[in-house]
Amino acid sequence: MTSSAVLAAADTAERKGRPARPRRSAATRQDWIVGYTMVAPVVLGAVAFVIVPLVAVLWFSLHDWNVLANTFVFSGTDNYERMLADPGLRDSLLASLWFSIGLVVLNVTLALFLAVLLNQKLPGTTTFRTFFFSPVVVSLVAWTIVWSFLLQSDGGINGFLATVGIEGPNWLRNDVTAMLAVIVVQVFKNVGLNMILFLAALQGVPEEIGEAARIDGAGAWRRFRSITLPMISPTILLVMILTIVGSLEVFAQIAVLTGGGPGNSTTVLVYYLYQQAFRFNDFGYASAIAVLMFLIVLVLTLVQWQTRKRWVFNEN
């Protein structure tokens, strides 16, 4: 017997001594096929509409790209170095900071207050809820245009104030009132959605816990602070993430109400990006600003997600 035959015989004997590998049944294979088929649209959508655009924007940010001049030249990190010395970018970051703070504080506070009122089951609750939720389904541009007429120097708000002997300011032509006006318009546009989220969370708080605390002598504020707020803290986290991300994406309100003015007082980061790309045709620099926006949103979301363990109820 040749050596190859001996080796083949030994290998056959070794395989016979091993336990047979279980074969996947037809049902298991079918489950795998169905599973991959179900997740394929989400995976393909994420690749096509999230990952590929992110990579493209990062690539564009490394170039000097002017559409009108038809130039697309690799510039390395020049656009990022330009951001460090750009006073317009610093102004837009500051405007975005003030807008985000004002929006989060007013929106979350008002939404929670309205949800607490609705949870009391007072007469007229349905009408009250409809009144505050209806702006959510109204066209954003139409909503903003109506407010632009109301906020004019001779508009509806100042006309109402004049009837009681008060001379209202030119809301959209003053640095402070212009930013305040944009914040208020955005708050009333989306507060209804957060109100419904808080209302659903409040209705999930067990009534017996609050009743036991009331019997023990806890007042209404103490019950709300020590029982209700911790129980709805997961919803507060969700609302804050949605509101902060939404505050960094505000565009239509700025474009219709103020155009970024007066001066640069309401030129938030996303509007500054729009100006660089579509007004000055500097798509390379605009892409670098888009990368900066992505990093800001990512960092803020990660910070909130990591700190949730300290204040969100039942988080480990």
Coordinates of C-alpha atoms in Angstrom, one line a residue:
M1 CA 0.0 0.0 0.0
T2 CA 1.4 3.4 -0.9
S3 CA 1.9 6.2 1.6
S4 CA -1.0 8.2 0.1
A5 CA -3.3 5.3 0.4
V6 CA -2.3 4.9 4.1
L7 CA -2.9 8.6 4.8
A8 CA -6.3 8.5 3.1
A9 CA -7.3 5.4 5.1
A10 CA -6.2 7.1 8.3
D11 CA -8.1 10.2 7.5
T12 CA -11.3 8.2 6.8
A13 CA -10.9 6.3 10.0
E14 CA -10.5 9.6 11.9
R15 CA -13.6 11.1 10.4
K16 CA -15.6 8.0 11.2
G17 CA -14.6 8.5 14.9
R18 CA -15.9 12.0 15.0
P19 CA -19.5 12.9 15.9
A20 CA -21.5 14.0 12.8
R21 CA -22.1 17.7 12.5
P22 CA -25.8 18.6 12.8
R23 CA -27.1 19.8 9.5
R24 CA -29.4 22.8 9.4
S25 CA -32.9 21.8 8.8
A26 CA -35.0 23.3 6.0
A27 CA -37.0 25.2 8.5
T28 CA -33.9 26.8 10.0
R29 CA -32.6 27.8 6.7
Q30 CA -35.9 29.3 5.8
D31 CA -35.9 31.3 9.1
W32 CA -32.5 32.7 8.2
I33 CA -33.6 33.7 4.7
V34 CA -36.8 35.3 6.1
G35 CA -34.7 37.1 8.8
Y36 CA -32.2 38.5 6.3
T37 CA -35.0 39.5 3.9
M38 CA -36.8 41.4 6.6
V39 CA -33.7 43.4 7.8
A40 CA -32.3 43.9 4.3
P41 CA -34.4 47.1 3.5
V42 CA -33.3 48.7 6.7
V43 CA -29.7 47.8 6.2
L44 CA -29.7 48.9 2.6
G45 CA -31.5 52.1 3.5
A46 CA -29.0 52.9 6.2
V47 CA -26.1 52.2 3.8
A48 CA -27.6 54.2 1.0
F49 CA -29.0 57.2 2.9
V50 CA -26.7 57.4 6.0
I51 CA -23.3 55.8 5.6
V52 CA -22.7 56.7 1.9
P53 CA -23.8 60.3 2.3
L54 CA -21.6 60.7 5.5
V55 CA -18.6 59.3 3.6
A56 CA -19.3 61.6 0.6
V57 CA -19.6 64.7 2.8
L58 CA -16.4 63.8 4.6
W59 CA -14.7 63.4 1.2
F60 CA -16.2 66.7 -0.1
S61 CA -15.0 68.5 3.0
L62 CA -11.4 67.7 2.0
H63 CA -11.8 69.6 -1.3
D64 CA -12.1 73.2 -2.6
W65 CA -15.4 72.7 -4.5
N66 CA -17.1 75.6 -6.2
V67 CA -19.9 74.7 -8.5
L68 CA -20.1 77.9 -10.5
A69 CA -16.3 78.0 -11.0
N70 CA -16.4 74.2 -11.8
T71 CA -13.5 73.6 -9.5
F72 CA -13.0 70.4 -7.4
V73 CA -9.4 70.5 -6.0
F74 CA -8.1 68.4 -3.1
S75 CA -7.2 70.8 -0.3
G76 CA -6.7 68.5 2.7
T77 CA -7.6 70.0 6.0
D78 CA -7.7 73.6 4.7
N79 CA -11.5 73.8 5.3
Y80 CA -11.2 72.7 8.9
E81 CA -8.3 75.1 9.5
R82 CA -10.5 77.8 8.0
M83 CA -13.3 77.0 10.5
L84 CA -11.0 77.8 13.4
A85 CA -10.5 81.4 12.3
D86 CA -14.0 82.0 10.9
P87 CA -15.9 84.6 13.0
G88 CA -19.1 83.9 11.2
L89 CA -18.9 80.3 12.3
R90 CA -18.3 81.3 15.9
D91 CA -21.4 83.6 15.7
S92 CA -23.5 80.8 14.3
L93 CA -22.4 78.4 17.0
L94 CA -23.3 81.0 19.7
A95 CA -26.7 81.6 18.0
S96 CA -27.3 77.8 17.9
L97 CA -26.4 77.5 21.6
W98 CA -28.8 80.2 22.7
F99 CA -31.5 78.8 20.4
S100 CA -31.0 75.3 21.8
I101 CA -31.1 76.4 25.4
G102 CA -34.2 78.5 24.9
L103 CA -36.0 75.8 23.0
V104 CA -35.2 72.9 25.3
V105 CA -36.1 74.9 28.5
L106 CA -39.4 76.3 27.1
N107 CA -40.5 73.3 25.1
V108 CA -39.8 70.7 27.8
T109 CA -41.2 72.8 30.6
L110 CA -44.4 73.8 28.8
A111 CA -45.0 70.3 27.4
L112 CA -44.7 68.8 30.9
F113 CA -47.0 71.5 32.4
L114 CA -49.6 70.9 29.7
A115 CA -49.4 67.2 30.1
V116 CA -49.9 67.5 33.9
L117 CA -53.0 69.6 33.3
L118 CA -54.4 67.1 30.8
N119 CA -53.8 64.3 33.2
Q120 CA -56.2 65.9 35.7
K121 CA -59.1 64.9 33.4
L122 CA -60.7 68.3 33.7
P123 CA -63.7 69.3 31.5
G124 CA -62.7 70.3 27.9
T125 CA -59.6 68.1 27.9
T126 CA -60.2 66.9 24.3
T127 CA -60.5 70.5 23.0
F128 CA -57.5 71.6 25.0
R129 CA -55.4 68.7 23.7
T130 CA -56.5 69.3 20.1
F131 CA -55.7 73.0 20.3
F132 CA -52.1 72.4 21.3
F133 CA -51.5 69.3 19.1
S134 CA -52.9 70.8 15.8
P135 CA -49.8 72.8 15.0
V136 CA -47.8 69.6 14.8
V137 CA -49.7 68.5 11.7
V138 CA -49.8 72.0 10.1
S139 CA -47.3 72.7 7.3
L140 CA -44.1 74.2 8.8
V141 CA -43.8 76.9 6.1
A142 CA -47.5 77.9 6.4
W143 CA -47.2 78.1 10.2
T144 CA -44.1 80.3 10.0
I145 CA -45.6 82.6 7.4
V146 CA -48.6 83.2 9.6
W147 CA -46.3 84.1 12.5
S148 CA -44.3 86.4 10.3
F149 CA -47.4 88.5 9.8
L150 CA -48.2 88.4 13.5
L151 CA -44.7 89.5 14.4
Q152 CA -44.4 92.5 12.1
S153 CA -44.2 96.0 13.7
D154 CA -47.8 96.7 12.6
G155 CA -48.9 93.0 12.9
G156 CA -51.4 91.2 15.0
I157 CA -49.4 91.1 18.2
N158 CA -48.5 94.7 18.3
G159 CA -52.0 95.6 17.2
F160 CA -53.4 93.8 20.2
L161 CA -50.9 95.4 22.5
A162 CA -51.9 98.8 21.1
T163 CA -55.5 98.3 22.2
V164 CA -54.3 98.1 25.9
G165 CA -52.0 101.1 25.5
I166 CA -48.7 99.2 25.1
E167 CA -46.3 100.0 22.2
G168 CA -44.8 96.7 21.1
P169 CA -41.3 96.3 19.7
N170 CA -40.3 95.5 16.1
W171 CA -40.0 91.8 17.0
L172 CA -38.0 90.7 14.0
R173 CA -35.6 93.6 13.8
N174 CA -34.0 93.5 17.3
D175 CA -31.3 91.0 18.2
V176 CA -32.9 89.7 21.4
T177 CA -36.6 89.8 20.4
A178 CA -35.8 88.2 17.0
M179 CA -34.2 85.2 18.6
L180 CA -36.9 85.0 21.2
A181 CA -39.6 85.1 18.4
V182 CA -37.9 82.3 16.5
I183 CA -37.8 80.2 19.7
V184 CA -41.4 80.8 20.6
V185 CA -42.6 80.0 17.0
Q186 CA -40.7 76.7 17.2
V187 CA -42.0 75.9 20.7
F188 CA -45.6 76.3 19.8
K189 CA -45.1 74.3 16.6
N190 CA -43.8 71.1 18.4
V191 CA -44.9 71.4 22.0
G192 CA -48.0 69.3 21.2
L193 CA -45.9 66.3 20.3
N194 CA -43.9 66.4 23.5
M195 CA -47.1 67.0 25.4
I196 CA -48.6 63.8 24.1
L197 CA -45.4 61.9 25.0
F198 CA -45.4 63.2 28.5
L199 CA -49.2 62.5 28.9
A200 CA -48.6 58.9 27.9
A201 CA -45.8 58.6 30.5
L202 CA -47.9 60.2 33.2
Q203 CA -50.8 57.8 32.6
G204 CA -48.3 54.9 33.2
V205 CA -47.4 56.1 36.7
P206 CA -49.1 53.7 39.2
E207 CA -51.7 55.7 41.2
E208 CA -51.3 53.5 44.3
I209 CA -47.7 54.8 44.8
G210 CA -48.9 58.4 44.9
E211 CA -51.8 57.6 47.1
A212 CA -49.5 55.8 49.6
A213 CA -47.2 58.9 49.6
R214 CA -50.2 61.2 50.2
I215 CA -51.4 59.1 53.1
D216 CA -47.8 59.3 54.6
G217 CA -48.2 63.1 54.5
A218 CA -46.3 64.0 51.2
G219 CA -47.7 67.1 49.5
A220 CA -48.5 67.5 45.8
W221 CA -45.1 69.0 44.9
R222 CA -43.2 66.4 46.9
R223 CA -45.2 63.6 45.2
F224 CA -44.5 65.1 41.8
R225 CA -40.8 65.7 42.5
S226 CA -40.0 62.4 44.2
I227 CA -42.4 60.0 42.4
T228 CA -43.7 61.3 39.1
L229 CA -40.5 62.9 37.7
P230 CA -38.4 59.8 38.4
M231 CA -41.0 57.5 36.9
I232 CA -41.3 59.5 33.7
S233 CA -37.5 60.2 33.4
P234 CA -37.1 57.8 30.4
T235 CA -39.6 59.9 28.5
I236 CA -37.8 63.1 29.6
L237 CA -34.6 61.7 28.2
L238 CA -36.3 60.9 24.9
V239 CA -37.9 64.3 24.6
M240 CA -34.7 66.1 25.4
I241 CA -32.8 64.1 22.7
L242 CA -35.5 64.8 20.1
T243 CA -35.7 68.5 21.1
I244 CA -31.9 69.1 21.1
V245 CA -31.4 67.4 17.7
G246 CA -34.4 69.3 16.3
S247 CA -32.9 72.6 17.6
L248 CA -29.8 72.0 15.5
E249 CA -31.8 71.4 12.4
V250 CA -34.0 74.4 12.4
F251 CA -34.1 76.1 9.0
A252 CA -37.5 77.2 7.7
Q253 CA -38.3 79.4 10.6
I254 CA -35.0 81.3 10.2
A255 CA -35.3 81.6 6.4
V256 CA -38.9 82.9 6.6
L257 CA -38.9 85.0 9.7
T258 CA -35.5 86.7 9.9
G259 CA -33.2 85.5 7.1
G260 CA -30.5 85.1 9.7
G261 CA -30.7 88.7 10.9
P262 CA -30.7 91.2 12.2
G263 CA -26.9 91.0 11.6
N264 CA -26.0 87.4 12.4
S265 CA -28.1 87.2 15.6
T266 CA -30.3 84.4 14.3
T267 CA -27.9 82.7 11.9
V268 CA -27.8 79.3 13.5
L269 CA -25.3 76.7 12.3
V270 CA -27.5 74.9 9.7
Y271 CA -28.5 78.3 8.2
Y272 CA -24.8 79.3 8.0
L273 CA -24.2 76.0 6.2
Y274 CA -26.9 76.8 3.8
Q275 CA -25.4 80.2 3.1
Q276 CA -22.0 78.8 2.4
A277 CA -23.3 76.1 0.1
F278 CA -26.1 77.8 -1.9
R279 CA -25.4 81.5 -1.5
F280 CA -21.6 81.5 -1.8
N281 CA -21.3 78.2 -3.7
D282 CA -18.5 77.0 -1.4
F283 CA -19.6 73.4 -1.1
G284 CA -16.3 72.2 0.3
Y285 CA -16.5 74.5 3.3
A286 CA -20.2 73.8 3.7
S287 CA -19.4 70.0 3.8
A288 CA -16.8 70.7 6.6
I289 CA -19.5 72.5 8.6
A290 CA -21.9 69.5 8.0
V291 CA -19.2 67.2 9.5
L292 CA -19.0 69.6 12.5
M293 CA -22.7 69.4 12.9
F294 CA -22.7 65.7 12.8
L295 CA -20.0 65.5 15.5
I296 CA -21.9 68.0 17.7
V297 CA -25.1 65.9 17.5
L298 CA -23.2 62.7 18.1
V299 CA -21.4 64.1 21.1
L300 CA -24.6 65.6 22.7
T301 CA -26.5 62.3 22.1
L302 CA -23.7 60.2 23.6
V303 CA -23.4 62.5 26.6
Q304 CA -27.1 62.3 27.3
W305 CA -27.1 58.6 26.8
Q306 CA -24.1 58.0 29.2
T307 CA -25.4 60.3 31.9
R308 CA -28.9 58.7 31.8
K309 CA -27.7 56.1 34.4
R310 CA -27.4 58.9 37.0
W311 CA -30.9 60.4 36.7
V312 CA -33.1 58.0 34.6
F313 CA -35.3 55.7 36.7
N314 CA -34.5 52.0 36.6
E315 CA -31.3 52.4 34.5
N316 CA -28.3 50.3 35.4

